[in-house]
Amino acid sequence: MGTYKVKVDRDTCTGCELCSTEAEKTFEMDDEGIAVVVNPEGDDPDTIRAAAESCPADSIILHDAETGEKVWPED
Ligand code: SF4
C-alpha cells in the first residue's frame, strides 16, 4: 500500500481527538481544537487509513500520493 496525501476538513471536524490518538505522529489538535496534519507520513499508511475510517465526521480525506486518486472517504 502506498502513502497518502492527507487532509482534514476543518469545517466538519468535531475535535473528537480520535485521529490524534490513533495516529499520533500524523495528526495533532490545534489551538482551536481542530485536527491538523503534522506529518502525512508520521504513521504507517494502514494506521493513517484506520484513523481516517474511524473519524466519525469523515473529515479526513486521503488521496493516493502516487496517482492522486481519492481513496477515502468512499463516494
Ligand atoms: S477523528 Fe475526525 S472529527 Fe475527530 S478530531 Fe480527527 S478529523 Fe476531527
PDB file of N, CA and C and ligand atoms in Angstrom:
ATOM      1  N   MET A   1       0.860  -1.199   0.000  1.00  0.00           N
ATOM      2  CA  MET A   1       0.000   0.000   0.000  1.00  0.00           C
ATOM      3  C   MET A   1       0.886   1.236   0.000  1.00  0.00           C
ATOM      4  N   GLY A   2       0.560   2.172  -0.868  1.00  0.00           N
ATOM      5  CA  GLY A   2       1.372   3.388  -0.969  1.00  0.00           C
ATOM      6  C   GLY A   2       1.046   4.396   0.107  1.00  0.00           C
ATOM      7  N   THR A   3       1.721   5.517   0.033  1.00  0.00           N
ATOM      8  CA  THR A   3       1.456   6.561   1.014  1.00  0.00           C
ATOM      9  C   THR A   3       0.303   7.440   0.546  1.00  0.00           C
ATOM     10  N   TYR A   4      -0.172   8.247   1.455  1.00  0.00           N
ATOM     11  CA  TYR A   4      -1.336   9.078   1.196  1.00  0.00           C
ATOM     12  C   TYR A   4      -0.997  10.562   1.287  1.00  0.00           C
ATOM     13  N   LYS A   5      -1.715  11.348   0.499  1.00  0.00           N
ATOM     14  CA  LYS A   5      -1.839  12.772   0.803  1.00  0.00           C
ATOM     15  C   LYS A   5      -2.982  12.876   1.788  1.00  0.00           C
ATOM     16  N   VAL A   6      -2.766  13.585   2.874  1.00  0.00           N
ATOM     17  CA  VAL A   6      -3.724  13.594   3.976  1.00  0.00           C
ATOM     18  C   VAL A   6      -4.214  15.013   4.221  1.00  0.00           C
ATOM     19  N   LYS A   7      -5.530  15.167   4.273  1.00  0.00           N
ATOM     20  CA  LYS A   7      -6.109  16.473   4.583  1.00  0.00           C
ATOM     21  C   LYS A   7      -7.183  16.319   5.644  1.00  0.00           C
ATOM     22  N   VAL A   8      -7.398  17.396   6.387  1.00  0.00           N
ATOM     23  CA  VAL A   8      -8.509  17.436   7.332  1.00  0.00           C
ATOM     24  C   VAL A   8      -9.449  18.555   6.899  1.00  0.00           C
ATOM     25  N   ASP A   9     -10.720  18.234   6.824  1.00  0.00           N
ATOM     26  CA  ASP A   9     -11.735  19.246   6.531  1.00  0.00           C
ATOM     27  C   ASP A   9     -12.067  19.973   7.843  1.00  0.00           C
ATOM     28  N   ARG A  10     -11.559  21.194   7.962  1.00  0.00           N
ATOM     29  CA  ARG A  10     -11.740  21.945   9.218  1.00  0.00           C
ATOM     30  C   ARG A  10     -13.197  22.296   9.473  1.00  0.00           C
ATOM     31  N   ASP A  11     -13.990  22.345   8.424  1.00  0.00           N
ATOM     32  CA  ASP A  11     -15.396  22.738   8.585  1.00  0.00           C
ATOM     33  C   ASP A  11     -16.240  21.640   9.220  1.00  0.00           C
ATOM     34  N   THR A  12     -15.793  20.389   9.058  1.00  0.00           N
ATOM     35  CA  THR A  12     -16.616  19.302   9.585  1.00  0.00           C
ATOM     36  C   THR A  12     -15.980  18.597  10.782  1.00  0.00           C
ATOM     37  N   CYS A  13     -14.687  18.799  11.008  1.00  0.00           N
ATOM     38  CA  CYS A  13     -14.014  18.165  12.153  1.00  0.00           C
ATOM     39  C   CYS A  13     -14.682  18.632  13.442  1.00  0.00           C
ATOM     40  N   THR A  14     -15.025  17.660  14.299  1.00  0.00           N
ATOM     41  CA  THR A  14     -15.702  17.987  15.552  1.00  0.00           C
ATOM     42  C   THR A  14     -14.727  18.093  16.722  1.00  0.00           C
ATOM     43  N   GLY A  15     -13.448  17.801  16.464  1.00  0.00           N
ATOM     44  CA  GLY A  15     -12.461  17.892  17.538  1.00  0.00           C
ATOM     45  C   GLY A  15     -12.514  16.740  18.515  1.00  0.00           C
ATOM     46  N   CYS A  16     -12.942  15.584  18.055  1.00  0.00           N
ATOM     47  CA  CYS A  16     -13.112  14.441  18.963  1.00  0.00           C
ATOM     48  C   CYS A  16     -11.786  13.828  19.412  1.00  0.00           C
ATOM     49  N   GLU A  17     -10.713  14.155  18.714  1.00  0.00           N
ATOM     50  CA  GLU A  17      -9.351  13.711  19.060  1.00  0.00           C
ATOM     51  C   GLU A  17      -9.070  12.241  18.759  1.00  0.00           C
ATOM     52  N   LEU A  18     -10.005  11.577  18.096  1.00  0.00           N
ATOM     53  CA  LEU A  18      -9.765  10.166  17.769  1.00  0.00           C
ATOM     54  C   LEU A  18      -8.537   9.988  16.882  1.00  0.00           C
ATOM     55  N   CYS A  19      -8.425  10.822  15.860  1.00  0.00           N
ATOM     56  CA  CYS A  19      -7.318  10.654  14.909  1.00  0.00           C
ATOM     57  C   CYS A  19      -5.974  10.922  15.567  1.00  0.00           C
ATOM     58  N   SER A  20      -5.926  11.935  16.430  1.00  0.00           N
ATOM     59  CA  SER A  20      -4.648  12.275  17.062  1.00  0.00           C
ATOM     60  C   SER A  20      -4.272  11.261  18.126  1.00  0.00           C
ATOM     61  N   THR A  21      -5.239  10.447  18.551  1.00  0.00           N
ATOM     62  CA  THR A  21      -4.947   9.354  19.463  1.00  0.00           C
ATOM     63  C   THR A  21      -4.488   8.130  18.681  1.00  0.00           C
ATOM     64  N   GLU A  22      -5.181   7.868  17.571  1.00  0.00           N
ATOM     65  CA  GLU A  22      -4.904   6.651  16.803  1.00  0.00           C
ATOM     66  C   GLU A  22      -3.637   6.773  15.948  1.00  0.00           C
ATOM     67  N   ALA A  23      -3.426   7.937  15.375  1.00  0.00           N
ATOM     68  CA  ALA A  23      -2.248   8.167  14.526  1.00  0.00           C
ATOM     69  C   ALA A  23      -1.562   9.433  15.024  1.00  0.00           C
ATOM     70  N   GLU A  24      -0.932   9.308  16.179  1.00  0.00           N
ATOM     71  CA  GLU A  24      -0.478  10.491  16.920  1.00  0.00           C
ATOM     72  C   GLU A  24       0.708  11.194  16.284  1.00  0.00           C
ATOM     73  N   LYS A  25       1.395  10.510  15.369  1.00  0.00           N
ATOM     74  CA  LYS A  25       2.512  11.188  14.707  1.00  0.00           C
ATOM     75  C   LYS A  25       2.071  11.880  13.427  1.00  0.00           C
ATOM     76  N   THR A  26       0.839  11.654  13.050  1.00  0.00           N
ATOM     77  CA  THR A  26       0.315  12.242  11.814  1.00  0.00           C
ATOM     78  C   THR A  26      -0.591  13.437  12.110  1.00  0.00           C
ATOM     79  N   PHE A  27      -1.436  13.280  13.137  1.00  0.00           N
ATOM     80  CA  PHE A  27      -2.419  14.311  13.464  1.00  0.00           C
ATOM     81  C   PHE A  27      -2.151  14.907  14.844  1.00  0.00           C
ATOM     82  N   GLU A  28      -2.397  16.210  14.944  1.00  0.00           N
ATOM     83  CA  GLU A  28      -2.397  16.870  16.254  1.00  0.00           C
ATOM     84  C   GLU A  28      -3.609  17.781  16.316  1.00  0.00           C
ATOM     85  N   MET A  29      -3.981  18.143  17.538  1.00  0.00           N
ATOM     86  CA  MET A  29      -5.073  19.092  17.694  1.00  0.00           C
ATOM     87  C   MET A  29      -4.462  20.494  17.767  1.00  0.00           C
ATOM     88  N   ASP A  30      -5.052  21.441  17.051  1.00  0.00           N
ATOM     89  CA  ASP A  30      -4.504  22.796  17.069  1.00  0.00           C
ATOM     90  C   ASP A  30      -5.138  23.626  18.193  1.00  0.00           C
ATOM     91  N   ASP A  31      -4.788  24.902  18.235  1.00  0.00           N
ATOM     92  CA  ASP A  31      -5.267  25.781  19.315  1.00  0.00           C
ATOM     93  C   ASP A  31      -6.781  25.932  19.323  1.00  0.00           C
ATOM     94  N   GLU A  32      -7.398  25.689  18.174  1.00  0.00           N
ATOM     95  CA  GLU A  32      -8.863  25.805  18.085  1.00  0.00           C
ATOM     96  C   GLU A  32      -9.555  24.475  18.332  1.00  0.00           C
ATOM     97  N   GLY A  33      -8.767  23.446  18.673  1.00  0.00           N
ATOM     98  CA  GLY A  33      -9.361  22.139  18.931  1.00  0.00           C
ATOM     99  C   GLY A  33      -9.741  21.395  17.673  1.00  0.00           C
ATOM    100  N   ILE A  34      -9.111  21.753  16.561  1.00  0.00           N
ATOM    101  CA  ILE A  34      -9.367  21.090  15.287  1.00  0.00           C
ATOM    102  C   ILE A  34      -8.121  20.291  14.912  1.00  0.00           C
ATOM    103  N   ALA A  35      -8.336  19.131  14.310  1.00  0.00           N
ATOM    104  CA  ALA A  35      -7.201  18.291  13.922  1.00  0.00           C
ATOM    105  C   ALA A  35      -6.442  18.921  12.761  1.00  0.00           C
ATOM    106  N   VAL A  36      -5.112  18.815  12.825  1.00  0.00           N
ATOM    107  CA  VAL A  36      -4.259  19.249  11.723  1.00  0.00           C
ATOM    108  C   VAL A  36      -3.277  18.119  11.400  1.00  0.00           C
ATOM    109  N   VAL A  37      -2.846  18.100  10.151  1.00  0.00           N
ATOM    110  CA  VAL A  37      -1.864  17.102   9.726  1.00  0.00           C
ATOM    111  C   VAL A  37      -0.483  17.676  10.001  1.00  0.00           C
ATOM    112  N   VAL A  38       0.271  17.009  10.866  1.00  0.00           N
ATOM    113  CA  VAL A  38       1.621  17.490  11.154  1.00  0.00           C
ATOM    114  C   VAL A  38       2.662  16.754  10.321  1.00  0.00           C
ATOM    115  N   ASN A  39       2.336  15.524   9.904  1.00  0.00           N
ATOM    116  CA  ASN A  39       3.262  14.760   9.068  1.00  0.00           C
ATOM    117  C   ASN A  39       2.460  13.675   8.344  1.00  0.00           C
ATOM    118  N   PRO A  40       2.251  13.816   7.048  1.00  0.00           N
ATOM    119  CA  PRO A  40       1.419  12.845   6.332  1.00  0.00           C
ATOM    120  C   PRO A  40       2.036  11.450   6.271  1.00  0.00           C
ATOM    121  N   GLU A  41       3.301  11.330   6.661  1.00  0.00           N
ATOM    122  CA  GLU A  41       3.935  10.005   6.714  1.00  0.00           C
ATOM    123  C   GLU A  41       4.386   9.686   8.139  1.00  0.00           C
ATOM    124  N   GLY A  42       3.734  10.340   9.112  1.00  0.00           N
ATOM    125  CA  GLY A  42       4.133  10.158  10.505  1.00  0.00           C
ATOM    126  C   GLY A  42       3.871   8.744  11.011  1.00  0.00           C
ATOM    127  N   ASP A  43       2.783   8.177  10.548  1.00  0.00           N
ATOM    128  CA  ASP A  43       2.453   6.796  10.913  1.00  0.00           C
ATOM    129  C   ASP A  43       2.400   5.964   9.641  1.00  0.00           C
ATOM    130  N   ASP A  44       2.357   4.638   9.815  1.00  0.00           N
ATOM    131  CA  ASP A  44       2.322   3.818   8.609  1.00  0.00           C
ATOM    132  C   ASP A  44       0.958   3.988   7.920  1.00  0.00           C
ATOM    133  N   PRO A  45       0.909   3.743   6.620  1.00  0.00           N
ATOM    134  CA  PRO A  45      -0.316   4.008   5.860  1.00  0.00           C
ATOM    135  C   PRO A  45      -1.542   3.283   6.403  1.00  0.00           C
ATOM    136  N   ASP A  46      -1.369   2.062   6.898  1.00  0.00           N
ATOM    137  CA  ASP A  46      -2.525   1.341   7.439  1.00  0.00           C
ATOM    138  C   ASP A  46      -3.093   2.048   8.664  1.00  0.00           C
ATOM    139  N   THR A  47      -2.206   2.599   9.490  1.00  0.00           N
ATOM    140  CA  THR A  47      -2.659   3.314  10.687  1.00  0.00           C
ATOM    141  C   THR A  47      -3.386   4.595  10.291  1.00  0.00           C
ATOM    142  N   ILE A  48      -2.845   5.284   9.306  1.00  0.00           N
ATOM    143  CA  ILE A  48      -3.488   6.522   8.840  1.00  0.00           C
ATOM    144  C   ILE A  48      -4.855   6.208   8.233  1.00  0.00           C
ATOM    145  N   ARG A  49      -4.906   5.145   7.460  1.00  0.00           N
ATOM    146  CA  ARG A  49      -6.173   4.739   6.857  1.00  0.00           C
ATOM    147  C   ARG A  49      -7.195   4.382   7.941  1.00  0.00           C
ATOM    148  N   ALA A  50      -6.744   3.656   8.960  1.00  0.00           N
ATOM    149  CA  ALA A  50      -7.645   3.267  10.047  1.00  0.00           C
ATOM    150  C   ALA A  50      -8.159   4.502  10.779  1.00  0.00           C
ATOM    151  N   ALA A  51      -7.279   5.485  10.981  1.00  0.00           N
ATOM    152  CA  ALA A  51      -7.710   6.720  11.646  1.00  0.00           C
ATOM    153  C   ALA A  51      -8.755   7.437  10.802  1.00  0.00           C
ATOM    154  N   ALA A  52      -8.518   7.483   9.503  1.00  0.00           N
ATOM    155  CA  ALA A  52      -9.470   8.151   8.608  1.00  0.00           C
ATOM    156  C   ALA A  52     -10.821   7.441   8.636  1.00  0.00           C
ATOM    157  N   GLU A  53     -10.770   6.113   8.638  1.00  0.00           N
ATOM    158  CA  GLU A  53     -12.028   5.364   8.615  1.00  0.00           C
ATOM    159  C   GLU A  53     -12.760   5.479   9.943  1.00  0.00           C
ATOM    160  N   SER A  54     -12.033   5.746  11.016  1.00  0.00           N
ATOM    161  CA  SER A  54     -12.696   5.845  12.316  1.00  0.00           C
ATOM    162  C   SER A  54     -13.178   7.261  12.620  1.00  0.00           C
ATOM    163  N   CYS A  55     -12.837   8.213  11.786  1.00  0.00           N
ATOM    164  CA  CYS A  55     -13.307   9.588  12.013  1.00  0.00           C
ATOM    165  C   CYS A  55     -14.824   9.632  11.879  1.00  0.00           C
ATOM    166  N   PRO A  56     -15.515  10.007  12.941  1.00  0.00           N
ATOM    167  CA  PRO A  56     -16.981   9.964  12.902  1.00  0.00           C
ATOM    168  C   PRO A  56     -17.586  10.985  11.957  1.00  0.00           C
ATOM    169  N   ALA A  57     -16.821  11.982  11.580  1.00  0.00           N
ATOM    170  CA  ALA A  57     -17.358  13.032  10.703  1.00  0.00           C
ATOM    171  C   ALA A  57     -16.846  12.898   9.260  1.00  0.00           C
ATOM    172  N   ASP A  58     -16.120  11.826   8.977  1.00  0.00           N
ATOM    173  CA  ASP A  58     -15.497  11.668   7.641  1.00  0.00           C
ATOM    174  C   ASP A  58     -14.718  12.925   7.243  1.00  0.00           C
ATOM    175  N   SER A  59     -14.008  13.488   8.203  1.00  0.00           N
ATOM    176  CA  SER A  59     -13.288  14.746   7.944  1.00  0.00           C
ATOM    177  C   SER A  59     -11.875  14.539   7.431  1.00  0.00           C
ATOM    178  N   ILE A  60     -11.411  13.287   7.450  1.00  0.00           N
ATOM    179  CA  ILE A  60     -10.051  13.010   6.979  1.00  0.00           C
ATOM    180  C   ILE A  60     -10.139  12.509   5.549  1.00  0.00           C
ATOM    181  N   ILE A  61      -9.489  13.234   4.667  1.00  0.00           N
ATOM    182  CA  ILE A  61      -9.563  12.925   3.242  1.00  0.00           C
ATOM    183  C   ILE A  61      -8.212  12.404   2.789  1.00  0.00           C
ATOM    184  N   LEU A  62      -8.222  11.237   2.199  1.00  0.00           N
ATOM    185  CA  LEU A  62      -6.989  10.594   1.740  1.00  0.00           C
ATOM    186  C   LEU A  62      -6.974  10.499   0.229  1.00  0.00           C
ATOM    187  N   HIS A  63      -5.856  10.920  -0.342  1.00  0.00           N
ATOM    188  CA  HIS A  63      -5.601  10.682  -1.762  1.00  0.00           C
ATOM    189  C   HIS A  63      -4.344   9.824  -1.871  1.00  0.00           C
ATOM    190  N   ASP A  64      -4.334   8.935  -2.837  1.00  0.00           N
ATOM    191  CA  ASP A  64      -3.129   8.158  -3.122  1.00  0.00           C
ATOM    192  C   ASP A  64      -2.032   9.118  -3.552  1.00  0.00           C
ATOM    193  N   ALA A  65      -0.880   9.064  -2.867  1.00  0.00           N
ATOM    194  CA  ALA A  65       0.184  10.030  -3.143  1.00  0.00           C
ATOM    195  C   ALA A  65       0.745   9.879  -4.554  1.00  0.00           C
ATOM    196  N   GLU A  66       0.667   8.679  -5.099  1.00  0.00           N
ATOM    197  CA  GLU A  66       1.220   8.463  -6.434  1.00  0.00           C
ATOM    198  C   GLU A  66       0.246   8.835  -7.538  1.00  0.00           C
ATOM    199  N   THR A  67      -0.969   8.349  -7.419  1.00  0.00           N
ATOM    200  CA  THR A  67      -1.932   8.536  -8.515  1.00  0.00           C
ATOM    201  C   THR A  67      -2.797   9.771  -8.323  1.00  0.00           C
ATOM    202  N   GLY A  68      -2.862  10.287  -7.099  1.00  0.00           N
ATOM    203  CA  GLY A  68      -3.730  11.420  -6.820  1.00  0.00           C
ATOM    204  C   GLY A  68      -5.182  11.027  -6.654  1.00  0.00           C
ATOM    205  N   GLU A  69      -5.462   9.741  -6.781  1.00  0.00           N
ATOM    206  CA  GLU A  69      -6.840   9.268  -6.695  1.00  0.00           C
ATOM    207  C   GLU A  69      -7.346   9.350  -5.260  1.00  0.00           C
ATOM    208  N   LYS A  70      -8.579   9.826  -5.115  1.00  0.00           N
ATOM    209  CA  LYS A  70      -9.187   9.882  -3.783  1.00  0.00           C
ATOM    210  C   LYS A  70      -9.523   8.470  -3.333  1.00  0.00           C
ATOM    211  N   VAL A  71      -9.050   8.103  -2.135  1.00  0.00           N
ATOM    212  CA  VAL A  71      -9.302   6.760  -1.643  1.00  0.00           C
ATOM    213  C   VAL A  71     -10.198   6.745  -0.390  1.00  0.00           C
ATOM    214  N   TRP A  72     -10.306   7.902   0.295  1.00  0.00           N
ATOM    215  CA  TRP A  72     -11.216   7.969   1.466  1.00  0.00           C
ATOM    216  C   TRP A  72     -11.629   9.402   1.692  1.00  0.00           C
ATOM    217  N   PRO A  73     -12.891   9.687   2.063  1.00  0.00           N
ATOM    218  CA  PRO A  73     -13.989   8.733   2.179  1.00  0.00           C
ATOM    219  C   PRO A  73     -14.399   8.202   0.807  1.00  0.00           C
ATOM    220  N   GLU A  74     -14.983   7.012   0.836  1.00  0.00           N
ATOM    221  CA  GLU A  74     -15.507   6.452  -0.406  1.00  0.00           C
ATOM    222  C   GLU A  74     -16.764   7.213  -0.777  1.00  0.00           C
ATOM    223  N   ASP A  75     -16.909   7.486  -2.055  1.00  0.00           N
ATOM    224  CA  ASP A  75     -18.086   8.228  -2.527  1.00  0.00           C
ATOM    225  C   ASP A  75     -19.322   7.342  -2.524  1.00  0.00           C
TER     226      ASP A  75
HETATM  227  S1  SF4 B   1     -11.262  11.964  14.106  1.00  0.00           S
HETATM  228 FE1  SF4 B   1     -12.227  13.380  12.613  1.00  0.00          FE
HETATM  229  S2  SF4 B   1     -13.641  14.651  13.819  1.00  0.00           S
HETATM  230 FE2  SF4 B   1     -12.236  13.657  15.254  1.00  0.00          FE
HETATM  231  S3  SF4 B   1     -10.584  15.168  15.541  1.00  0.00           S
HETATM  232 FE3  SF4 B   1      -9.939  13.769  13.898  1.00  0.00          FE
HETATM  233  S4  SF4 B   1     -10.585  14.778  11.983  1.00  0.00           S
HETATM  234 FE4  SF4 B   1     -11.689  15.755  13.678  1.00  0.00          FE
END
